[in-house]
Amino acid sequence: MKQAVKLMSAIYEAFKATDASMIEINPLIVTGEGSLLALDAKMNFDDNALYRHPDIREMRDLTKRNPLEIEASKYSLNYIRLDGTIGCMVNGAGLAMATMDIIKIAGGEPANFLDVGGGANAEQIRNAFKILMSDKNVKAVFINIFGGILRCDILAEGVIAAVKELPSRCPS
């Protein structure tokens, strides 16, 4: 019990000190000698607090991330590349998951998870659409935006701006 209390206290202090958003220890074992030992751990950090932690920011290995995910993070967009052909732009993680489920039920495969959030501006939407279209696997785009969270005129302004800048990939 003393070891567990000491470990949990240290995890809590590390969580606060680093502005972590998640600390996961898996597995946590009891050795043959009765000691508590964390065999593996993962930490995520609040991107908005990284300015306070240049040492943590410097450890970031961008070579392990998809270039489109890196580009999306520059505009505060949540993007994850998937293997499908239908690009998805949504606002809200729940709506994103439901949209991807609908695509799969209809026999398609989502090409990404792209959540623009509720506070996106036209510039973020423009960049989000350009990121979607820069994926050569994307053959169609499904935009599913809840208008109660993001104004539809802002969405339209951003999409129109992006389409004007992008070369057409539609067949002649």
Tab-separated table of C-alpha atoms in Angstrom:
chain	number	residue	atom	x	y	z
A	1	MET	CA	0.000	0.000	0.000
A	2	LYS	CA	2.844	2.434	0.834
A	3	GLN	CA	4.413	1.843	-2.579
A	4	ALA	CA	1.088	2.409	-4.349
A	5	VAL	CA	0.483	5.674	-2.475
A	6	LYS	CA	4.011	6.863	-3.282
A	7	LEU	CA	3.582	5.920	-6.977
A	8	MET	CA	0.146	7.542	-7.316
A	9	SER	CA	1.396	10.710	-5.610
A	10	ALA	CA	4.363	10.867	-7.989
A	11	ILE	CA	2.064	10.385	-10.995
A	12	TYR	CA	-0.197	13.174	-9.772
A	13	GLU	CA	2.744	15.534	-9.242
A	14	ALA	CA	4.119	14.700	-12.712
A	15	PHE	CA	0.657	15.297	-14.193
A	16	LYS	CA	0.439	18.783	-12.646
A	17	ALA	CA	4.066	19.755	-13.267
A	18	THR	CA	3.994	18.916	-16.985
A	19	ASP	CA	0.459	20.081	-17.869
A	20	ALA	CA	-0.255	16.505	-18.921
A	21	SER	CA	-3.639	15.626	-20.334
A	22	MET	CA	-3.122	11.901	-19.772
A	23	ILE	CA	-0.712	9.562	-17.995
A	24	GLU	CA	-1.219	5.870	-18.651
A	25	ILE	CA	0.725	3.108	-16.937
A	26	ASN	CA	0.219	-0.297	-18.453
A	27	PRO	CA	1.262	-2.747	-17.175
A	28	LEU	CA	1.800	-2.019	-13.517
A	29	ILE	CA	3.105	-5.171	-11.839
A	30	VAL	CA	4.096	-6.561	-8.474
A	31	THR	CA	7.503	-8.231	-8.769
A	32	GLY	CA	8.423	-11.516	-7.130
A	33	GLU	CA	10.062	-9.495	-4.333
A	34	GLY	CA	6.797	-7.632	-3.730
A	35	SER	CA	7.854	-4.322	-5.310
A	36	LEU	CA	5.448	-2.246	-7.415
A	37	LEU	CA	6.886	-1.581	-10.880
A	38	ALA	CA	5.592	0.363	-13.890
A	39	LEU	CA	6.767	-1.514	-16.978
A	40	ASP	CA	5.495	0.993	-19.549
A	41	ALA	CA	3.990	4.465	-19.502
A	42	LYS	CA	2.550	6.955	-21.970
A	43	MET	CA	1.961	10.670	-21.481
A	44	ASN	CA	0.087	13.240	-23.512
A	45	PHE	CA	0.512	16.948	-22.951
A	46	ASP	CA	-1.798	19.906	-23.372
A	47	ASP	CA	-0.654	21.528	-26.630
A	48	ASN	CA	-1.823	24.904	-25.339
A	49	ALA	CA	0.603	24.653	-22.398
A	50	LEU	CA	3.706	23.550	-24.307
A	51	TYR	CA	5.030	27.110	-24.326
A	52	ARG	CA	5.693	26.557	-20.599
A	53	HIS	CA	7.629	23.364	-21.304
A	54	PRO	CA	10.218	23.869	-24.054
A	55	ASP	CA	12.011	20.734	-22.839
A	56	ILE	CA	8.910	18.648	-23.557
A	57	ARG	CA	8.247	20.418	-26.871
A	58	GLU	CA	11.810	19.594	-27.993
A	59	MET	CA	11.224	15.868	-27.385
A	60	ARG	CA	8.447	15.807	-29.967
A	61	ASP	CA	9.443	13.471	-32.804
A	62	LEU	CA	7.626	14.723	-35.882
A	63	THR	CA	9.196	12.018	-38.055
A	64	LYS	CA	6.789	9.537	-36.467
A	65	ARG	CA	3.704	11.528	-37.453
A	66	ASN	CA	1.855	11.760	-40.731
A	67	PRO	CA	2.721	15.052	-42.512
A	68	LEU	CA	-0.985	15.904	-42.878
A	69	GLU	CA	-1.460	15.505	-39.124
A	70	ILE	CA	1.442	17.893	-38.526
A	71	GLU	CA	-0.005	20.396	-41.007
A	72	ALA	CA	-3.454	20.181	-39.369
A	73	SER	CA	-1.991	20.804	-35.914
A	74	LYS	CA	-0.575	24.127	-37.180
A	75	TYR	CA	-4.182	25.321	-37.575
A	76	SER	CA	-5.560	23.755	-34.351
A	77	LEU	CA	-7.349	21.032	-36.299
A	78	ASN	CA	-7.709	17.437	-35.109
A	79	TYR	CA	-6.734	15.194	-38.021
A	80	ILE	CA	-5.967	11.489	-38.211
A	81	ARG	CA	-5.218	9.802	-41.536
A	82	LEU	CA	-7.110	6.555	-42.257
A	83	ASP	CA	-7.001	4.123	-45.192
A	84	GLY	CA	-10.250	4.958	-47.000
A	85	THR	CA	-11.233	7.186	-49.905
A	86	ILE	CA	-13.946	9.437	-48.425
A	87	GLY	CA	-12.592	12.580	-46.788
A	88	CYS	CA	-14.591	13.698	-43.744
A	89	MET	CA	-14.840	17.199	-42.280
A	90	VAL	CA	-16.947	17.478	-39.137
A	91	ASN	CA	-17.205	19.480	-35.937
A	92	GLY	CA	-17.086	17.440	-32.781
A	93	ALA	CA	-15.577	14.046	-32.043
A	94	GLY	CA	-18.961	12.408	-31.546
A	95	LEU	CA	-20.218	13.647	-34.897
A	96	ALA	CA	-16.941	12.500	-36.474
A	97	MET	CA	-17.390	8.981	-35.132
A	98	ALA	CA	-21.031	8.863	-36.227
A	99	THR	CA	-20.090	10.166	-39.692
A	100	MET	CA	-17.411	7.509	-40.101
A	101	ASP	CA	-19.901	4.845	-38.971
A	102	ILE	CA	-22.463	6.044	-41.545
A	103	ILE	CA	-19.838	5.911	-44.308
A	104	LYS	CA	-18.894	2.351	-43.328
A	105	ILE	CA	-22.535	1.219	-43.091
A	106	ALA	CA	-23.064	2.571	-46.620
A	107	GLY	CA	-20.110	0.491	-47.847
A	108	GLY	CA	-17.475	3.226	-47.974
A	109	GLU	CA	-14.271	3.766	-46.064
A	110	PRO	CA	-13.379	7.054	-44.343
A	111	ALA	CA	-10.027	8.522	-45.389
A	112	ASN	CA	-9.588	10.532	-42.213
A	113	PHE	CA	-10.919	11.878	-38.963
A	114	LEU	CA	-10.947	15.689	-39.288
A	115	ASP	CA	-12.623	17.654	-36.510
A	116	VAL	CA	-12.597	21.416	-37.129
A	117	GLY	CA	-14.272	22.128	-33.794
A	118	GLY	CA	-17.023	24.574	-32.974
A	119	GLY	CA	-14.967	27.743	-32.966
A	120	ALA	CA	-13.323	27.355	-36.370
A	121	ASN	CA	-12.977	30.416	-38.548
A	122	ALA	CA	-13.065	30.561	-42.355
A	123	GLU	CA	-9.253	30.382	-42.543
A	124	GLN	CA	-9.182	27.162	-40.502
A	125	ILE	CA	-11.923	25.689	-42.693
A	126	ARG	CA	-9.977	26.691	-45.818
A	127	ASN	CA	-6.866	24.974	-44.502
A	128	ALA	CA	-8.846	21.927	-43.362
A	129	PHE	CA	-10.322	21.483	-46.830
A	130	LYS	CA	-6.917	21.897	-48.462
A	131	ILE	CA	-5.491	19.245	-46.122
A	132	LEU	CA	-8.359	16.901	-47.042
A	133	MET	CA	-7.761	17.402	-50.737
A	134	SER	CA	-3.989	17.010	-50.486
A	135	ASP	CA	-4.530	13.324	-49.634
A	136	LYS	CA	-4.329	11.594	-53.032
A	137	ASN	CA	-6.526	8.731	-51.760
A	138	VAL	CA	-9.510	11.062	-51.231
A	139	LYS	CA	-12.031	10.536	-54.029
A	140	ALA	CA	-15.000	12.258	-52.341
A	141	VAL	CA	-15.550	14.638	-49.437
A	142	PHE	CA	-18.315	14.345	-46.848
A	143	ILE	CA	-18.844	17.544	-44.835
A	144	ASN	CA	-21.092	16.999	-41.817
A	145	ILE	CA	-21.282	20.163	-39.714
A	146	PHE	CA	-23.714	20.804	-36.888
A	147	GLY	CA	-24.833	24.372	-37.565
A	148	GLY	CA	-25.681	24.967	-33.914
A	149	ILE	CA	-21.988	24.759	-33.098
A	150	LEU	CA	-20.330	26.256	-36.192
A	151	ARG	CA	-21.959	28.926	-38.317
A	152	CYS	CA	-22.658	27.568	-41.791
A	153	ASP	CA	-21.708	30.835	-43.523
A	154	ILE	CA	-18.208	30.552	-42.018
A	155	LEU	CA	-17.990	26.952	-43.225
A	156	ALA	CA	-19.127	27.939	-46.722
A	157	GLU	CA	-16.696	30.875	-46.882
A	158	GLY	CA	-13.763	28.622	-45.989
A	159	VAL	CA	-14.714	25.815	-48.395
A	160	ILE	CA	-15.269	28.239	-51.276
A	161	ALA	CA	-11.902	29.910	-50.642
A	162	ALA	CA	-10.158	26.525	-50.644
A	163	VAL	CA	-11.888	25.317	-53.817
A	164	LYS	CA	-10.854	28.508	-55.636
A	165	GLU	CA	-7.211	27.859	-54.691
A	166	LEU	CA	-7.090	24.137	-55.437
A	167	PRO	CA	-6.683	22.573	-58.864
A	168	SER	CA	-9.745	20.602	-59.895
A	169	ARG	CA	-9.472	16.838	-59.436
A	170	CYS	CA	-12.815	16.158	-61.083
A	171	PRO	CA	-12.789	14.167	-64.328
A	172	SER	CA	-13.446	16.180	-67.505
